[in-house]
Every structure is written in structure tokens, then in C-alpha cells.
Coordinates of C-alpha atoms in Angstrom, one line a residue:
Chain L
M271 CA -2.4 138.2 9.0
A272 CA -0.5 139.1 12.8
S273 CA 1.1 135.5 12.9
K274 CA 1.8 135.6 9.0
F275 CA 3.8 138.6 10.4
L276 CA 5.7 137.4 13.4
R277 CA 6.3 134.1 11.2
S278 CA 8.2 136.0 8.5
F279 CA 9.7 138.4 11.3
F280 CA 10.8 135.3 13.0
V281 CA 12.7 133.3 9.8
V282 CA 14.6 137.2 9.1
I283 CA 15.7 136.8 13.0
F284 CA 17.2 133.1 12.3
S285 CA 18.5 133.8 9.1
W286 CA 20.8 136.5 10.0
V287 CA 21.3 134.3 13.6
F288 CA 21.8 131.0 11.7
V289 CA 24.3 132.5 9.3
D290 CA 26.3 133.9 11.9
F291 CA 26.6 130.4 13.4
S292 CA 27.7 128.7 10.7
A293 CA 30.0 131.7 10.4
A294 CA 31.2 131.4 13.6
I295 CA 33.2 128.3 12.7
D296 CA 36.0 129.1 10.1
D297 CA 39.5 128.6 11.1
T298 CA 40.3 131.9 12.8
S299 CA 37.5 132.6 14.7
L300 CA 36.9 128.8 15.8
F301 CA 40.7 128.5 16.5
K302 CA 40.2 132.1 19.1
Y303 CA 36.9 130.9 20.2
V304 CA 38.7 126.9 20.9
S305 CA 42.3 127.7 22.1
E306 CA 41.6 131.6 23.5
M307 CA 38.2 131.6 25.4
G308 CA 37.6 127.6 26.1
N309 CA 33.6 128.5 25.4
C310 CA 32.0 129.9 22.4
S311 CA 29.8 132.4 23.9
D312 CA 31.8 135.5 23.2
D313 CA 33.1 135.0 19.6
M314 CA 29.7 133.8 18.3
L315 CA 27.7 136.8 19.1
N316 CA 30.6 138.8 17.3
L317 CA 27.8 138.5 14.5
D318 CA 29.9 140.5 11.6
S319 CA 33.2 138.7 11.8
L320 CA 30.8 135.2 11.8
R321 CA 28.6 136.5 8.6
K322 CA 32.0 136.7 7.1
S323 CA 33.3 133.7 7.9
L324 CA 30.7 131.7 6.5
V325 CA 31.0 133.4 3.2
R326 CA 34.5 132.5 3.0
E327 CA 33.7 129.2 3.6
E328 CA 31.9 129.2 0.5
D329 CA 34.3 130.1 -1.5
T330 CA 37.1 127.8 -0.7
I331 CA 34.4 125.2 -1.1
I332 CA 33.7 126.5 -4.9
F333 CA 37.6 127.3 -5.8
S334 CA 38.1 124.1 -5.0
L335 CA 35.5 122.2 -7.0
I336 CA 36.4 124.4 -9.6
E337 CA 40.1 123.2 -9.3
R338 CA 39.0 119.7 -9.6
A339 CA 36.9 119.9 -13.0
K340 CA 39.6 121.4 -14.4
Y341 CA 41.1 117.8 -15.1
P342 CA 38.8 114.8 -16.8
V343 CA 37.6 112.3 -14.2
N344 CA 40.7 110.4 -14.7
S345 CA 39.1 107.2 -13.4
P346 CA 42.1 105.1 -13.0
L347 CA 42.9 106.8 -10.4
Y348 CA 40.2 105.4 -8.2
D349 CA 40.6 101.6 -9.3
E350 CA 41.8 99.1 -7.1
R351 CA 45.6 98.5 -8.3
P352 CA 48.2 95.9 -7.9
G353 CA 50.9 97.2 -5.4
F354 CA 48.5 99.7 -3.2
S355 CA 46.4 99.0 -0.1
G356 CA 42.8 100.0 -2.5
S357 CA 43.1 102.9 -5.2
L358 CA 46.4 104.8 -6.3
F359 CA 43.5 107.7 -4.9
E360 CA 43.0 106.1 -1.4
F361 CA 46.8 105.2 -1.2
F362 CA 47.5 109.1 -1.8
V363 CA 44.8 110.2 1.0
K364 CA 46.2 107.9 3.6
E365 CA 49.8 109.5 2.7
S366 CA 48.9 112.7 2.8
E367 CA 46.5 113.0 6.1
A368 CA 49.6 111.2 7.9
V369 CA 52.4 114.5 6.7
Q370 CA 49.5 116.9 7.5
A371 CA 48.8 114.6 11.1
K372 CA 52.4 115.0 11.6
A373 CA 52.3 118.7 11.1
G374 CA 49.3 119.1 13.6
R375 CA 46.4 119.5 11.7
Y376 CA 44.3 117.1 13.4
L377 CA 45.1 118.8 16.7
S378 CA 42.4 121.4 15.2
V379 CA 38.8 120.0 16.6
K380 CA 37.5 120.8 13.0
E381 CA 39.6 118.5 11.3
N382 CA 38.5 115.0 10.5
A383 CA 40.8 112.2 8.6
F384 CA 39.1 110.5 6.1
F385 CA 41.4 107.4 7.1
P386 CA 41.7 108.0 10.8
D387 CA 43.1 104.8 11.5
N388 CA 46.9 104.5 12.5
L389 CA 47.8 108.4 11.8
P390 CA 51.1 109.1 13.4
P391 CA 51.2 111.9 16.1
S392 CA 51.7 115.7 16.1
L393 CA 55.3 116.6 16.3
L394 CA 53.5 119.7 17.3
P395 CA 52.4 119.9 21.0
P396 CA 48.8 120.1 21.6
R397 CA 46.5 123.7 21.1
G398 CA 44.7 125.5 23.9
S399 CA 41.8 124.3 25.5
Q400 CA 39.7 122.3 23.1
Q401 CA 36.4 120.9 25.7
V402 CA 33.9 122.9 24.3
L403 CA 31.9 120.1 23.0
N404 CA 30.3 116.9 24.0
P405 CA 33.6 114.3 23.9
R406 CA 31.5 111.8 22.3
G407 CA 29.6 114.0 19.8
A408 CA 33.3 115.6 18.9
S409 CA 34.3 112.3 17.6
I410 CA 31.7 112.0 15.1
N411 CA 33.0 111.7 12.0
I412 CA 30.9 111.1 8.7
N413 CA 33.7 111.2 6.5
E414 CA 33.2 107.7 4.9
Q415 CA 29.6 108.8 4.0
I416 CA 31.1 112.2 2.0
L417 CA 33.7 110.0 0.1
N418 CA 30.8 108.0 -1.2
M419 CA 28.6 110.6 -2.1
Y420 CA 31.9 112.6 -3.8
Y421 CA 32.7 108.8 -5.7
K422 CA 29.4 108.2 -6.8
N423 CA 27.3 111.5 -7.4
L424 CA 29.1 114.3 -7.1
L425 CA 32.5 113.7 -9.5
P426 CA 30.3 112.7 -12.7
L427 CA 28.5 116.0 -12.5
I428 CA 31.6 118.0 -12.4
T429 CA 34.2 116.1 -14.4
S430 CA 34.0 115.6 -18.5
D431 CA 35.2 112.0 -19.5
G432 CA 38.7 111.1 -20.0
D433 CA 42.1 110.4 -19.1
D434 CA 45.0 112.8 -19.6
G435 CA 47.1 110.6 -16.6
N436 CA 47.7 113.9 -14.2
Y437 CA 46.6 111.5 -11.2
A438 CA 48.8 112.7 -8.6
I439 CA 47.8 116.4 -9.4
T440 CA 44.2 115.5 -9.6
A441 CA 43.8 113.4 -6.2
D442 CA 45.5 116.6 -4.7
R443 CA 42.4 118.6 -6.0
D444 CA 40.4 115.9 -4.6
L445 CA 41.7 115.9 -1.4
D446 CA 41.7 119.3 -1.3
F447 CA 37.6 119.9 -2.1
L448 CA 37.0 116.9 0.0
Q449 CA 38.9 118.3 2.8
A450 CA 37.3 121.7 2.3
L451 CA 34.0 119.6 2.1
S452 CA 34.2 118.0 5.4
R453 CA 35.2 120.5 7.6
R454 CA 32.3 122.6 6.3
I455 CA 30.3 119.2 6.9
H456 CA 31.6 118.5 10.5
L457 CA 31.0 121.9 12.1
G458 CA 27.9 121.0 12.5
K459 CA 28.9 119.7 15.8
F460 CA 29.2 123.3 17.0
V461 CA 26.2 124.7 15.0
A462 CA 24.2 122.3 17.1
E463 CA 26.3 123.0 20.7
I464 CA 25.5 126.6 19.7
K465 CA 21.8 125.8 19.1
F466 CA 21.4 123.6 22.1
R467 CA 23.2 126.6 24.0
E468 CA 20.8 129.1 22.9
S469 CA 17.3 127.1 23.8
P470 CA 18.5 124.3 25.8
Q471 CA 14.9 123.6 27.0
D472 CA 13.5 123.0 23.5
Y473 CA 16.2 120.4 22.7
T474 CA 16.4 118.5 25.9
R475 CA 13.1 117.6 25.6
A476 CA 14.1 115.7 22.0
I477 CA 16.9 114.5 23.5
L478 CA 15.9 112.6 26.5
A479 CA 13.1 111.3 24.1
Q480 CA 16.1 110.7 21.4
D481 CA 13.5 111.7 18.9
K482 CA 15.3 112.2 15.6
D483 CA 12.4 114.0 13.8
S484 CA 11.6 116.3 16.2
L485 CA 15.4 117.3 16.5
M486 CA 15.5 117.6 12.7
K487 CA 12.5 119.8 12.7
L488 CA 14.1 121.9 15.1
L489 CA 17.3 123.0 13.1
T490 CA 15.4 123.4 9.7
F491 CA 14.6 126.5 8.3
E492 CA 13.8 126.3 4.4
S493 CA 14.0 129.8 4.1
V494 CA 17.7 130.1 5.0
E495 CA 18.4 126.9 3.3
E496 CA 17.5 128.1 0.1
M497 CA 19.2 131.7 0.4
I498 CA 22.4 129.6 1.3
K499 CA 21.7 127.6 -2.0
K500 CA 20.7 130.8 -4.0
R501 CA 24.4 132.4 -2.8
V502 CA 26.4 129.4 -3.9
E503 CA 24.9 129.6 -7.0
K504 CA 25.6 132.8 -7.7
K505 CA 29.5 132.3 -6.8
A506 CA 29.7 129.7 -8.9
M507 CA 29.1 132.0 -11.7
V508 CA 31.2 134.9 -10.6
F509 CA 34.0 132.9 -9.7
G510 CA 33.4 129.7 -12.4
Q511 CA 33.0 132.7 -15.2
D512 CA 35.7 132.9 -17.5
V513 CA 37.4 137.0 -17.1
D514 CA 38.9 138.8 -20.1
L515 CA 39.6 142.0 -20.7
N516 CA 36.5 142.8 -23.3
E517 CA 33.6 144.1 -20.8
N518 CA 31.2 141.4 -22.1
D519 CA 33.2 138.8 -20.2
N520 CA 31.8 135.0 -21.4
V521 CA 28.9 135.0 -19.8
G522 CA 27.0 131.8 -19.4
N523 CA 30.2 129.7 -19.6
Y524 CA 31.3 128.7 -16.4
K525 CA 33.7 125.8 -15.6
V526 CA 31.1 124.1 -13.1
N527 CA 27.7 124.5 -13.8
P528 CA 26.1 126.6 -11.2
S529 CA 23.0 124.3 -10.6
V530 CA 25.7 121.5 -9.7
V531 CA 26.5 123.5 -6.9
S532 CA 23.4 124.7 -5.4
R533 CA 22.7 121.2 -5.7
L534 CA 25.5 119.9 -3.9
Y535 CA 24.6 122.1 -0.9
G536 CA 20.7 121.3 -1.3
E537 CA 21.3 117.3 -1.4
W538 CA 24.5 116.7 0.1
V539 CA 26.2 119.8 2.1
I540 CA 22.9 120.9 4.2
P541 CA 21.4 117.6 4.8
L542 CA 24.9 115.7 5.9
T543 CA 25.4 119.1 8.2
K544 CA 22.3 118.4 9.9
F545 CA 22.8 114.8 10.0
V546 CA 26.3 115.6 12.3
E547 CA 24.0 117.9 14.2
V548 CA 21.2 115.3 15.0
E549 CA 23.5 112.7 15.8
Y550 CA 25.9 115.7 18.1
L551 CA 22.8 116.2 19.5
L552 CA 21.5 113.0 20.3
C553 CA 24.5 112.5 22.6
R554 CA 24.8 116.0 24.1
L555 CA 23.2 115.3 27.4
D556 CA 25.7 111.9 28.0
Chain Z
M322 CA 53.0 156.2 -40.5
A323 CA 53.3 153.0 -42.2
S324 CA 56.1 151.6 -40.0
K325 CA 53.7 152.6 -37.3
F326 CA 51.3 150.6 -38.4
L327 CA 53.3 147.5 -39.1
R328 CA 54.7 147.7 -35.5
S329 CA 51.3 147.7 -34.3
F330 CA 50.1 145.2 -36.8
F331 CA 52.9 143.0 -35.9
V332 CA 52.4 143.7 -31.7
V333 CA 48.3 142.0 -32.4
I334 CA 49.9 139.0 -34.2
F335 CA 52.3 138.3 -31.6
S336 CA 50.3 138.8 -29.1
W337 CA 47.6 136.3 -30.5
V338 CA 50.4 134.2 -30.8
F339 CA 52.3 134.6 -27.5
V340 CA 49.2 133.9 -25.6
D341 CA 48.8 130.7 -27.6
F342 CA 52.4 129.6 -26.9
S343 CA 51.9 130.5 -22.9
A344 CA 48.5 129.0 -23.4
A345 CA 49.5 125.4 -24.9
I346 CA 51.2 124.4 -22.1
D347 CA 48.6 123.7 -19.5
D348 CA 48.1 120.0 -18.2
T349 CA 46.0 118.5 -20.4
S350 CA 47.7 120.3 -23.6
L351 CA 50.8 119.4 -22.3
F352 CA 50.1 116.3 -21.7
K353 CA 48.7 115.6 -24.9
Y354 CA 51.5 117.3 -26.5
V355 CA 54.2 115.5 -24.5
S356 CA 53.0 112.0 -24.3
E357 CA 51.0 111.5 -27.4
M358 CA 52.7 113.8 -29.9
G359 CA 56.5 113.4 -28.8
N360 CA 56.4 117.2 -30.9
C361 CA 55.1 120.0 -30.4
S362 CA 54.1 121.5 -33.5
D363 CA 50.1 120.3 -33.9
D364 CA 49.2 120.8 -30.7
M365 CA 50.4 124.3 -30.3
L366 CA 48.7 124.9 -33.5
N367 CA 45.2 124.7 -31.9
L368 CA 45.3 128.1 -31.0
D369 CA 41.8 127.9 -29.6
S370 CA 42.7 125.4 -27.2
L371 CA 45.8 127.3 -26.0
R372 CA 44.4 130.4 -25.3
K373 CA 41.7 129.0 -23.1
S374 CA 44.5 127.2 -21.5
L375 CA 46.5 129.9 -20.6
V376 CA 43.5 132.1 -18.9
R377 CA 42.8 128.6 -16.8
E378 CA 46.4 128.6 -15.6
E379 CA 46.0 132.5 -14.2
D380 CA 42.5 131.5 -12.1
T381 CA 44.9 128.7 -10.4
I382 CA 47.0 130.9 -9.5
I383 CA 45.0 133.9 -8.2
F384 CA 42.5 131.2 -6.2
S385 CA 45.6 129.9 -4.4
L386 CA 46.9 133.4 -3.6
I387 CA 43.2 134.2 -2.4
E388 CA 43.3 130.8 -0.3
R389 CA 46.2 131.3 1.5
A390 CA 45.5 135.4 2.1
K391 CA 42.8 133.5 4.4
Y392 CA 45.3 132.6 7.0
P393 CA 47.9 135.5 8.7
V394 CA 51.1 134.9 8.0
N395 CA 51.8 132.6 10.8
S396 CA 55.4 133.2 11.0
P397 CA 56.4 130.1 13.6
L398 CA 55.7 127.8 10.8
Y399 CA 58.3 129.2 8.3
D400 CA 61.2 129.6 11.8
E401 CA 63.6 126.6 12.4
R402 CA 62.3 124.4 14.7
P403 CA 64.4 121.4 17.3
G404 CA 62.9 118.1 16.0
F405 CA 62.5 119.6 12.0
S406 CA 65.4 119.7 9.4
G407 CA 64.6 123.5 9.0
S408 CA 61.3 124.8 9.7
L409 CA 58.0 123.0 10.1
F410 CA 57.4 124.3 6.8
E411 CA 60.3 122.9 4.7
F412 CA 59.4 119.7 6.6
F413 CA 56.1 119.5 5.5
V414 CA 56.9 120.5 1.8
K415 CA 60.1 117.9 1.8
E416 CA 57.2 115.2 2.9
S417 CA 54.3 115.9 0.9
E418 CA 56.7 116.0 -2.5
A419 CA 58.1 112.8 -1.4
V420 CA 54.2 111.7 -1.5
Q421 CA 53.3 113.6 -5.0
A422 CA 56.6 112.0 -6.2
K423 CA 55.3 108.1 -5.1
A424 CA 52.3 108.8 -6.7
G425 CA 54.0 110.0 -10.2
R426 CA 53.6 113.8 -10.1
Y427 CA 57.4 114.3 -11.1
L428 CA 56.8 112.2 -14.1
S429 CA 55.7 115.4 -15.9
V430 CA 58.1 117.3 -17.4
K431 CA 56.5 120.0 -16.1
E432 CA 56.4 119.7 -12.7
N433 CA 59.6 120.8 -10.6
A434 CA 59.7 120.3 -6.7
F435 CA 61.0 122.7 -4.6
F436 CA 63.1 119.9 -2.7
P437 CA 64.7 117.8 -5.7
D438 CA 67.4 116.0 -3.8
N439 CA 66.3 112.1 -2.3
L440 CA 62.6 112.2 -3.8
P441 CA 61.3 108.3 -3.4
P442 CA 60.6 106.8 -7.3
S443 CA 57.3 106.8 -8.3
L444 CA 55.0 103.9 -8.0
L445 CA 53.7 104.6 -11.3
P446 CA 55.3 103.5 -14.8
P447 CA 56.7 106.6 -16.8
R448 CA 54.8 108.4 -19.2
G449 CA 55.0 108.3 -22.8
S450 CA 57.8 109.8 -24.9
Q451 CA 58.7 113.6 -23.1
Q452 CA 61.2 114.1 -25.8
V453 CA 60.6 117.5 -26.7
L454 CA 62.6 119.7 -24.9
N455 CA 66.5 120.3 -25.1
P456 CA 67.3 117.3 -22.0
R457 CA 69.6 120.1 -20.4
G458 CA 67.3 122.9 -20.7
A459 CA 64.6 120.5 -19.3
S460 CA 66.5 120.1 -16.0
I461 CA 66.1 123.6 -15.4
N462 CA 64.5 124.3 -11.8
I463 CA 64.6 127.7 -10.4
N464 CA 62.7 126.7 -7.5
E465 CA 64.8 128.2 -4.7
Q466 CA 64.3 131.6 -6.4
I467 CA 60.6 131.5 -6.4
L468 CA 60.2 130.0 -2.8
N469 CA 62.9 133.1 -1.4
M470 CA 60.9 135.5 -3.4
Y471 CA 57.6 134.1 -1.7
Y472 CA 58.9 134.5 1.7
K473 CA 60.5 137.7 1.3
N474 CA 58.3 139.5 -1.4
L475 CA 55.2 138.2 -1.7
L476 CA 54.3 136.9 1.8
P477 CA 54.1 140.1 3.8
L478 CA 51.9 141.7 0.8
I479 CA 48.8 139.0 0.9
T480 CA 48.6 138.1 4.5
S481 CA 47.8 139.6 7.4
D482 CA 49.9 139.9 10.8
G483 CA 49.0 137.3 13.6
D484 CA 49.2 133.7 14.6
D485 CA 46.1 131.2 14.5
G486 CA 48.0 128.1 15.0
N487 CA 46.9 126.4 11.4
Y488 CA 50.2 125.8 10.7
A489 CA 49.7 122.5 8.5
I490 CA 46.6 124.3 6.7
T491 CA 48.7 127.3 6.0
A492 CA 51.8 124.9 4.8
D493 CA 49.3 123.2 2.3
R494 CA 47.7 126.6 1.3
D495 CA 51.3 127.6 0.9
L496 CA 52.6 124.6 -1.1
D497 CA 49.2 124.8 -3.2
F498 CA 50.3 128.4 -4.2
L499 CA 53.9 127.7 -5.0
Q500 CA 53.0 124.8 -7.3
A501 CA 51.0 126.5 -9.4
L502 CA 53.6 129.3 -9.6
S503 CA 56.3 127.2 -10.3
R504 CA 54.5 125.5 -13.0
R505 CA 53.5 128.5 -14.7
I506 CA 57.2 129.8 -14.4
H507 CA 58.8 126.7 -15.5
L508 CA 56.8 126.3 -18.7
G509 CA 59.2 129.2 -20.2
K510 CA 60.9 126.1 -21.2
F511 CA 58.2 125.0 -23.5
V512 CA 57.2 128.8 -24.7
A513 CA 61.1 129.1 -25.6
E514 CA 61.3 125.6 -27.4
I515 CA 58.1 127.1 -29.5
K516 CA 59.8 130.2 -30.1
F517 CA 62.6 128.8 -31.2
R518 CA 61.2 126.4 -33.5
E519 CA 59.5 129.5 -35.2
S520 CA 62.6 131.2 -36.1
P521 CA 65.6 129.4 -35.7
Q522 CA 67.5 131.8 -37.1
D523 CA 66.8 134.6 -35.3
Y524 CA 67.4 132.7 -31.7
T525 CA 70.7 130.7 -33.2
R526 CA 72.7 133.6 -34.1
A527 CA 72.0 135.4 -30.0
I528 CA 72.5 131.5 -28.5
L529 CA 76.4 130.7 -30.3
A530 CA 77.1 134.2 -29.3
Q531 CA 75.8 133.4 -25.5
D532 CA 74.5 137.1 -25.6
K533 CA 71.6 137.1 -22.9
D534 CA 70.9 140.8 -23.9
S535 CA 69.5 139.7 -27.4
L536 CA 67.5 136.9 -26.2
M537 CA 66.0 138.9 -23.5
K538 CA 65.0 141.2 -26.3
L539 CA 63.8 139.0 -28.4
L540 CA 61.6 137.1 -25.7
T541 CA 60.5 140.9 -24.6
F542 CA 57.0 142.0 -25.8
E543 CA 55.6 144.7 -23.5
S544 CA 52.3 145.6 -24.8
V545 CA 51.6 141.8 -23.9
E546 CA 53.2 141.8 -20.5
E547 CA 50.9 144.9 -19.4
M548 CA 47.8 142.8 -21.7
I549 CA 48.9 140.0 -19.2
K550 CA 49.1 142.1 -16.0
K551 CA 45.6 144.2 -16.6
R552 CA 43.8 140.7 -17.0
V553 CA 45.0 139.2 -14.0
E554 CA 44.3 142.2 -11.9
K555 CA 41.0 142.4 -13.3
K556 CA 40.9 138.5 -12.2
A557 CA 41.7 138.7 -8.6
M558 CA 38.7 142.0 -8.5
V559 CA 36.3 139.4 -9.6
F560 CA 37.5 136.5 -7.6
G561 CA 38.7 138.3 -4.7
Q562 CA 35.1 139.9 -4.3
D563 CA 33.0 139.1 -1.4
V564 CA 29.5 137.9 -3.4
D565 CA 25.8 137.9 -1.7
L566 CA 23.0 138.1 -3.3
N567 CA 22.5 141.9 -3.1
E568 CA 22.9 143.1 -6.7
N569 CA 25.2 146.0 -4.9
D570 CA 27.7 143.2 -3.7
N571 CA 30.9 144.5 -1.8
V572 CA 32.6 146.4 -4.5
G573 CA 35.6 147.2 -3.6
N574 CA 36.6 144.8 -0.6
Y575 CA 38.7 142.2 -2.4
K576 CA 40.5 139.3 -0.6
V577 CA 43.7 139.9 -2.0
N578 CA 44.9 143.3 -3.1
P579 CA 44.3 143.0 -7.2
S580 CA 47.1 145.7 -7.7
V581 CA 49.3 142.9 -5.7
V582 CA 48.4 140.4 -8.2
S583 CA 49.5 142.4 -10.9
R584 CA 53.0 143.2 -9.6
L585 CA 53.1 139.7 -9.1
Y586 CA 52.8 139.2 -12.6
G587 CA 54.8 142.1 -13.5
E588 CA 57.7 141.8 -10.7
W589 CA 57.9 138.1 -10.6
V590 CA 55.9 135.7 -12.6
I591 CA 56.9 137.3 -15.9
P592 CA 60.3 137.8 -15.6
L593 CA 61.0 134.7 -13.8
T594 CA 59.3 132.9 -16.6
K595 CA 61.4 134.9 -19.3
F596 CA 64.7 134.1 -17.0
V597 CA 63.8 130.5 -17.2
E598 CA 63.2 130.9 -21.1
V599 CA 66.7 132.3 -21.5
E600 CA 68.6 129.9 -19.5
Y601 CA 66.7 127.5 -22.0
L602 CA 67.6 129.0 -25.0
L603 CA 71.6 129.3 -23.6
C604 CA 71.6 125.5 -24.1
R605 CA 69.1 124.8 -26.7
L606 CA 72.3 124.0 -28.7
D607 CA 74.0 121.7 -26.7

């Protein structure tokens, strides 16, 4: 009875802390955290701003998913094309990332390119100190996995069949969503760093043993994951509804199936974030 | 009494038709309309798909406005910079539009570049027949006005003061919103073409006299404009709210002030769309 109470108590406290960790890693707070403070203690303890930030990141992912679902699958965009190195989509992403690299996007430690090879240098000077992550861990980039998941699993779930010829806009919507998703998943590096700093003893033991299973156990809190899945499903219902001036808006008519958004988090966003966390921790003591 | 009844009846019918005209002009229906049919009769009469499309365009504009408001004003992005032709923002937009031009974005008659000079050619072949607009009218581009309105009027209303250094992402959010806004406003060319085909007599008289005021009167239905302003304000409330798992979500706490979205439509989107409509009609008989 008492242990049951203690377990629930721990889960509640953890949920609250976990939310704030993830929340700590949105653009604004991370930038402050990285370039102004050079360490992650103070900003991470601003629980209110952190909670707001997590909620905000989910909105960005859901908005951009809804915007991509506006267009049919437009599969010729993803087919190999003569005259392009690969598909029109790959061409578009490589060229867009080159522009964004020049404008300094990848000066931020939380931005990871999908095609990082041969990116042009930034035309802006580097930002302030970003020495908050283990250098090896900071370079983890699983965008290739994210891209494969997107083509293979997600795109068929959110798009209708067909080809409306709007390839450039479709590729633009794809990239918008993929960048938001990649940012969210790679923030696992910061979540891991923060969790390590919280209880170095527990993590050091598993890291020295290179014990992935123990690390995954330390990082997994099912009740928190369930809460996140419920919240994003609710957001998909709110943001994906058809709003009109009648009080009884078109209830149940959503632009993206809310259960797909819950599945996106349950099957891909949360597991891939934890994968990044484990990979980061494995080299945390190097 | 009878005339009053007739006026209200007319307004109701017009609202319904007007909504469908604007609605006719989203990506999908326009693409069908332009490349498959080569004339605008049938698709425009598909009132249901047209209404859906208008509602959808508004969502895109509001989502992208909320996403830009996520970042502070970041004014250094818009300042003249040594090493750039103008500001970092201008550099980013010109380079991004060049990439999108190569991917065929401007093959679509409803896409207008912000910096149309010296865009590279599309790597994709042209789409099907797009001979639905008067050629001179089709080339109308008021993006310079839209850009000035954005810098001068809108940006201060939706952003907080400050500089978080996230210039590349901020410019990306700016461009995303501006492209959606530009699309919506330049669709006035199609609205005008359709209205002209509806009642050529009334419009021909005013066009031959090059009478802008009469054209503006013919195009203005205040009750419809009020309805649109109310709808987008409601959407800003729904899409801009903080959603959490408590039933009593953070009511009244919006990411963009809904009255600013209503103002965006009332002061800029609707007047600029009508400006495009009038400019189009003035050369409709050339």
C-alpha cells in the first residue's frame, strides 16, 4: 500500500520533471541556455517556461503535419529522376539545406541537416559557447532513420492517393514537418545530458557497462509516455478540426486522423528520442 | 419591406457564391481547374469543394502566423548587412525562391515570387494549359506591397521584442507565412475572372470607363467581409490556444491575438485582394 503510494508519487513528480526537461529544449530557452549561460542548470529549473516550451513544440509538429496532409501523396516527387541526384525531393532538401546553412541554421546545436555532407559554411559568425553536450554525443544524427520512417510508415498514413502536380510546395511542406520532427527527436541529447546530471551515479554504472537495456529502463516512464500520446491526440483534434461560425462545428471531421498523431509519438517520436538519449549516454563519459 | 427582404436574400445568395469563388482557388481545385479543364466553369460550380478550399486556405495562413509568432521580432534579420545584397532576410528569400523556382513552384499561375527578377528556370516541364486568365492580368504581382505591410504593420503586432539569434528559422517562418498570404491575395485574379464571367455586362461598362470606384463597388459585400473576419478570429482562438489534458484548457491565452488576425483580414488581406481584383479587371478586355 505504502510502496504503491510511493510509486505513484514518484511517477507524478517524474512526469512533472520530465515534461520540464523536454520543454527546456525549445528554440528560445535552448538558445539562452546554450549561448548565454553555457551550462544547463538555471534555465532547466525554470519549470514554467520549460513546460510551455514542450507544449509548443508539439503544436509545431502537428501544424506542419496537417499542412502536408493538405496535398495528396504526389509520389513522383520521391521517384528517382534523370537530371537530379536522386529524387526531386532529395534535390529540393539538399538545395534548401544549403541556403539555410548559409543563413546560419546549423550553427545551432539542436539543428541537424538531413544531407549534412558538403553543406556550405555559414555566412554568420558562430554563436556563443555551446559546450553543454559531450562532443561525440553532440554529433549524433539519426535523420536517415527519420527520413526512412517518414517515406515508409508515416506518409501513407497522412496523405490521400493522387498527384496534383504541386511538387515544390509539397516538398516544402515535407521539409517543414521533417525539420520539426528531427529537432524534437535530437533534443534527446539534451534530455539525456540533463538526466545524467540529475543522477550521475545510476547512469555511470550503466554507461561503464555499456548496458543499453539498463539505460533504456532508466529513461522509460510509461505513464509519462501515455500522457504525451493522449495530449498530442487531443491537439490533433483541436487543430485539425474544420472551424466555422456555427457553434456545432464539423465535429469528428479532422484533417489528420488524431490516432495517427498519437501513433506517430508512440511508435516513432518517443522511441527515436529515447534511442538518441541512449546513444548519447553511451559516449557521455568519453 | 419587400426590398429589404430582397436585399438580405441577395446578400445570403452572394455570400454563398462568394465563399465558393474564393474557395475555388486552393491548390488542388485550381490545379485541376487550370491544367485539366483549361476553363473555370465546371470546377467553380462544385460549390462544396470550393467552400472547403476557402476554409482550408485560412487555416494555412493562421498556422504559419502562429509559427512566426513563436520567435521574437529578431530585428537584425531585417537590417542591411555587409556581405549581403540587402538584409539577411532578403538574401534568404531570394535564395529560397531560386531553389523553389528550380523545383517548379512558379510554373503554377497562382504562385508569385517576392523577388521575381533573375529566378532560375524550372527543371520540370511546364504544366498543362493555364490560359484561363487575361495574360496581362495574370502577371500582376503586388508582393512588394505585401512585404512592406508585413515589415511595417504586421510584424510588430505579432512578435515580442527581443533577439534569440534564431535568424534562419525565423526567416523560414516569415517566408512560409508570406507565401501563404501572397497566394491568398493574388487569387483575386481568379475571383475577378470568375465574377466577370458571371455578369460580363455590369463589369464591361465599368472596365470600358476604367472606373475603379464602380469596380470596387461591384466587388464589395460588407456582410461577407464581416463574416470572414469573424471566422478567422474564431480560428485564431481555436488554433492559437494552449491545449492540455485538463478539460478547462488555458482559455483566453492565445499564441496570436485573435483580434490581430481579424484585423489582418479586414485591413490587409481583403483590401489587397480587392485591389488585385480591380487591377485585373481594368485590363480584362485588353
